[in-house]
């Protein structure tokens, strides 16, 4: 949807446009995870399109089976330094991710999260201890520790490519969606990494961490309208076995095709079990995935 692919379809209506551009020099840092829990694809996927510009973007989809979490590796391989970032890394697979980065000759500069996860511990803190120079990134609204706190409209540069930040609260108060850049020098089709905000034929629960079915509904529908106006794009799954777009979800998603009041009723009556990792994962993720005194060294820097 959008001219972007999404991992968990991207939603977000709460963005400010045009995005504020933060050059890599200013970085207090210098915007799918699309996670389909019931559909474990493979542990790694390639992404390619017919666009020549897309050859600049290296993309890998990685899978952590215990939490059914997808992690995404993106890199600008057209840049001399081959700068890379990981979206939603998991602590259990940090060594795997580091090995892949090394094998591909990349330089990891960012470890970023779409939100404070309740089902697994983020790998951002461990990545910082194992890979010199890596900066952790999360939304300011998440109230979590990180090196960089981003807000709607910000841009995160890795080489000559960038991600736009879009606020998409609802699953949690601090949820954001990261969308690949728009412009003649950016790869197409675009991709959106939505975390748990939007899933294929589903969406994240809204009954904890400041969740709101009202906010989630408007995040998805407002973003979808904007993307439809831009003629949409396939989601990040576009070259995979399971494909969807924001527009398709708005048409066929069994929850999001309903009116807002019906949607709120559905979300309030899911009767889902208490997340088994939440009591461990949320406190850890609020300090960048590090639970001991070393967490204090992960300085949270506001913009």
PDB file of C-alpha atoms in Angstrom, residues 79-187:
ATOM      1  CA  UNK A  79      27.538   3.749  -0.801  1.00  0.00           C
ATOM      2  CA  UNK A  80      31.291   3.180  -0.222  1.00  0.00           C
ATOM      3  CA  UNK A  81      30.732   2.410   3.483  1.00  0.00           C
ATOM      4  CA  UNK A  82      27.708   0.144   2.917  1.00  0.00           C
ATOM      5  CA  UNK A  83      25.907   1.507   6.012  1.00  0.00           C
ATOM      6  CA  UNK A  84      23.167  -0.736   7.390  1.00  0.00           C
ATOM      7  CA  UNK A  85      20.398  -0.803   9.980  1.00  0.00           C
ATOM      8  CA  UNK A  86      18.329  -3.480  11.692  1.00  0.00           C
ATOM      9  CA  UNK A  87      14.629  -3.003  12.400  1.00  0.00           C
ATOM     10  CA  UNK A  88      13.195  -4.823  15.426  1.00  0.00           C
ATOM     11  CA  UNK A  89      16.181  -7.038  16.317  1.00  0.00           C
ATOM     12  CA  UNK A  90      15.692  -9.798  18.928  1.00  0.00           C
ATOM     13  CA  UNK A  91      18.169 -10.576  21.700  1.00  0.00           C
ATOM     14  CA  UNK A  92      18.201 -14.312  20.886  1.00  0.00           C
ATOM     15  CA  UNK A  93      19.344 -13.750  17.313  1.00  0.00           C
ATOM     16  CA  UNK A  94      21.892 -10.954  17.764  1.00  0.00           C
ATOM     17  CA  UNK A  95      24.879 -13.179  16.947  1.00  0.00           C
ATOM     18  CA  UNK A  96      23.160 -14.438  13.805  1.00  0.00           C
ATOM     19  CA  UNK A  97      22.439 -10.872  12.704  1.00  0.00           C
ATOM     20  CA  UNK A  98      26.002  -9.718  13.374  1.00  0.00           C
ATOM     21  CA  UNK A  99      27.389 -12.646  11.369  1.00  0.00           C
ATOM     22  CA  UNK A 100      25.149 -11.792   8.435  1.00  0.00           C
ATOM     23  CA  UNK A 101      26.208  -8.140   8.530  1.00  0.00           C
ATOM     24  CA  UNK A 102      29.870  -9.198   8.459  1.00  0.00           C
ATOM     25  CA  UNK A 103      29.348 -11.770   5.708  1.00  0.00           C
ATOM     26  CA  UNK A 104      27.734  -9.119   3.512  1.00  0.00           C
ATOM     27  CA  UNK A 105      30.521  -6.603   4.159  1.00  0.00           C
ATOM     28  CA  UNK A 106      28.179  -4.057   5.760  1.00  0.00           C
ATOM     29  CA  UNK A 107      28.708  -1.487   8.509  1.00  0.00           C
ATOM     30  CA  UNK A 108      25.873  -1.559  11.024  1.00  0.00           C
ATOM     31  CA  UNK A 109      25.058   1.952  12.284  1.00  0.00           C
ATOM     32  CA  UNK A 110      21.509   1.724  13.680  1.00  0.00           C
ATOM     33  CA  UNK A 111      19.412  -0.772  15.635  1.00  0.00           C
ATOM     34  CA  UNK A 112      15.860   0.548  15.646  1.00  0.00           C
ATOM     35  CA  UNK A 113      12.504  -0.534  17.064  1.00  0.00           C
ATOM     36  CA  UNK A 114       8.964   0.111  15.887  1.00  0.00           C
ATOM     37  CA  UNK A 115       7.745   0.104  19.523  1.00  0.00           C
ATOM     38  CA  UNK A 116       8.393  -1.331  22.993  1.00  0.00           C
ATOM     39  CA  UNK A 117       7.733  -5.026  22.426  1.00  0.00           C
ATOM     40  CA  UNK A 118       5.905  -7.214  24.926  1.00  0.00           C
ATOM     41  CA  UNK A 119       6.673 -10.621  23.399  1.00  0.00           C
ATOM     42  CA  UNK A 120      10.459 -10.555  23.187  1.00  0.00           C
ATOM     43  CA  UNK A 121      13.480  -8.623  24.410  1.00  0.00           C
ATOM     44  CA  UNK A 122      14.964  -6.294  21.856  1.00  0.00           C
ATOM     45  CA  UNK A 123      18.482  -6.933  20.603  1.00  0.00           C
ATOM     46  CA  UNK A 124      19.437  -3.257  20.458  1.00  0.00           C
ATOM     47  CA  UNK A 125      21.303  -3.203  23.759  1.00  0.00           C
ATOM     48  CA  UNK A 126      23.327  -6.328  22.973  1.00  0.00           C
ATOM     49  CA  UNK A 127      24.130  -5.040  19.505  1.00  0.00           C
ATOM     50  CA  UNK A 128      25.556  -1.879  21.072  1.00  0.00           C
ATOM     51  CA  UNK A 129      27.852  -3.934  23.305  1.00  0.00           C
ATOM     52  CA  UNK A 130      29.051  -6.155  20.451  1.00  0.00           C
ATOM     53  CA  UNK A 131      29.302  -3.735  17.515  1.00  0.00           C
ATOM     54  CA  UNK A 132      31.150  -0.443  18.151  1.00  0.00           C
ATOM     55  CA  UNK A 133      29.342   2.670  16.983  1.00  0.00           C
ATOM     56  CA  UNK A 134      25.840   1.228  16.703  1.00  0.00           C
ATOM     57  CA  UNK A 135      23.132   3.631  17.903  1.00  0.00           C
ATOM     58  CA  UNK A 136      19.769   2.545  19.255  1.00  0.00           C
ATOM     59  CA  UNK A 137      16.646   4.298  17.956  1.00  0.00           C
ATOM     60  CA  UNK A 138      13.039   4.358  19.188  1.00  0.00           C
ATOM     61  CA  UNK A 139      10.168   6.835  19.274  1.00  0.00           C
ATOM     62  CA  UNK A 140      10.167   9.609  21.855  1.00  0.00           C
ATOM     63  CA  UNK A 141       6.571   8.685  22.682  1.00  0.00           C
ATOM     64  CA  UNK A 142       7.667   5.221  23.820  1.00  0.00           C
ATOM     65  CA  UNK A 143       9.377   6.694  26.923  1.00  0.00           C
ATOM     66  CA  UNK A 144      12.168   4.179  26.454  1.00  0.00           C
ATOM     67  CA  UNK A 145      15.944   4.578  26.657  1.00  0.00           C
ATOM     68  CA  UNK A 146      17.795   4.944  23.368  1.00  0.00           C
ATOM     69  CA  UNK A 147      20.585   6.954  21.787  1.00  0.00           C
ATOM     70  CA  UNK A 148      18.131   8.611  19.435  1.00  0.00           C
ATOM     71  CA  UNK A 149      14.505   9.478  20.010  1.00  0.00           C
ATOM     72  CA  UNK A 150      12.540  10.006  16.820  1.00  0.00           C
ATOM     73  CA  UNK A 151       9.198  11.652  16.069  1.00  0.00           C
ATOM     74  CA  UNK A 152       6.795  11.766  13.126  1.00  0.00           C
ATOM     75  CA  UNK A 153       8.381  13.518  10.170  1.00  0.00           C
ATOM     76  CA  UNK A 154      11.991  12.704  11.057  1.00  0.00           C
ATOM     77  CA  UNK A 155      14.297  10.955   8.609  1.00  0.00           C
ATOM     78  CA  UNK A 156      16.848   8.298   9.445  1.00  0.00           C
ATOM     79  CA  UNK A 157      19.697   8.271   6.930  1.00  0.00           C
ATOM     80  CA  UNK A 158      21.848   5.263   6.146  1.00  0.00           C
ATOM     81  CA  UNK A 159      24.182   6.279   3.349  1.00  0.00           C
ATOM     82  CA  UNK A 160      22.218   8.031   0.611  1.00  0.00           C
ATOM     83  CA  UNK A 161      19.008   6.221   1.519  1.00  0.00           C
ATOM     84  CA  UNK A 162      16.616   7.078   4.323  1.00  0.00           C
ATOM     85  CA  UNK A 163      13.527   6.022   6.238  1.00  0.00           C
ATOM     86  CA  UNK A 164      10.701   8.420   7.070  1.00  0.00           C
ATOM     87  CA  UNK A 165       9.161   8.216  10.541  1.00  0.00           C
ATOM     88  CA  UNK A 166       5.381   8.067  10.810  1.00  0.00           C
ATOM     89  CA  UNK A 167       3.532   7.992  14.118  1.00  0.00           C
ATOM     90  CA  UNK A 168       1.048   5.100  14.184  1.00  0.00           C
ATOM     91  CA  UNK A 169      -0.151   4.686  17.787  1.00  0.00           C
ATOM     92  CA  UNK A 170      -2.810   2.216  18.752  1.00  0.00           C
ATOM     93  CA  UNK A 171      -1.098  -1.099  19.489  1.00  0.00           C
ATOM     94  CA  UNK A 172       1.031   0.911  21.921  1.00  0.00           C
ATOM     95  CA  UNK A 173       1.203   4.649  22.480  1.00  0.00           C
ATOM     96  CA  UNK A 174       4.711   4.820  21.031  1.00  0.00           C
ATOM     97  CA  UNK A 175       4.272   2.808  17.825  1.00  0.00           C
ATOM     98  CA  UNK A 176       5.811   4.212  14.662  1.00  0.00           C
ATOM     99  CA  UNK A 177       6.037   3.014  11.081  1.00  0.00           C
ATOM    100  CA  UNK A 178       9.256   3.352   9.061  1.00  0.00           C
ATOM    101  CA  UNK A 179       8.795   4.032   5.337  1.00  0.00           C
ATOM    102  CA  UNK A 180      11.560   3.961   2.754  1.00  0.00           C
ATOM    103  CA  UNK A 181      12.338   7.307   1.165  1.00  0.00           C
ATOM    104  CA  UNK A 182      10.394   9.078  -1.535  1.00  0.00           C
ATOM    105  CA  UNK A 183      12.377  10.741  -4.310  1.00  0.00           C
ATOM    106  CA  UNK A 184      14.086  10.173  -7.656  1.00  0.00           C
ATOM    107  CA  UNK A 185      17.206   8.867  -5.917  1.00  0.00           C
ATOM    108  CA  UNK A 186      15.343   6.423  -3.650  1.00  0.00           C
ATOM    109  CA  UNK A 187      14.421   2.797  -4.459  1.00  0.00           C
TER     110      UNK A 187
END
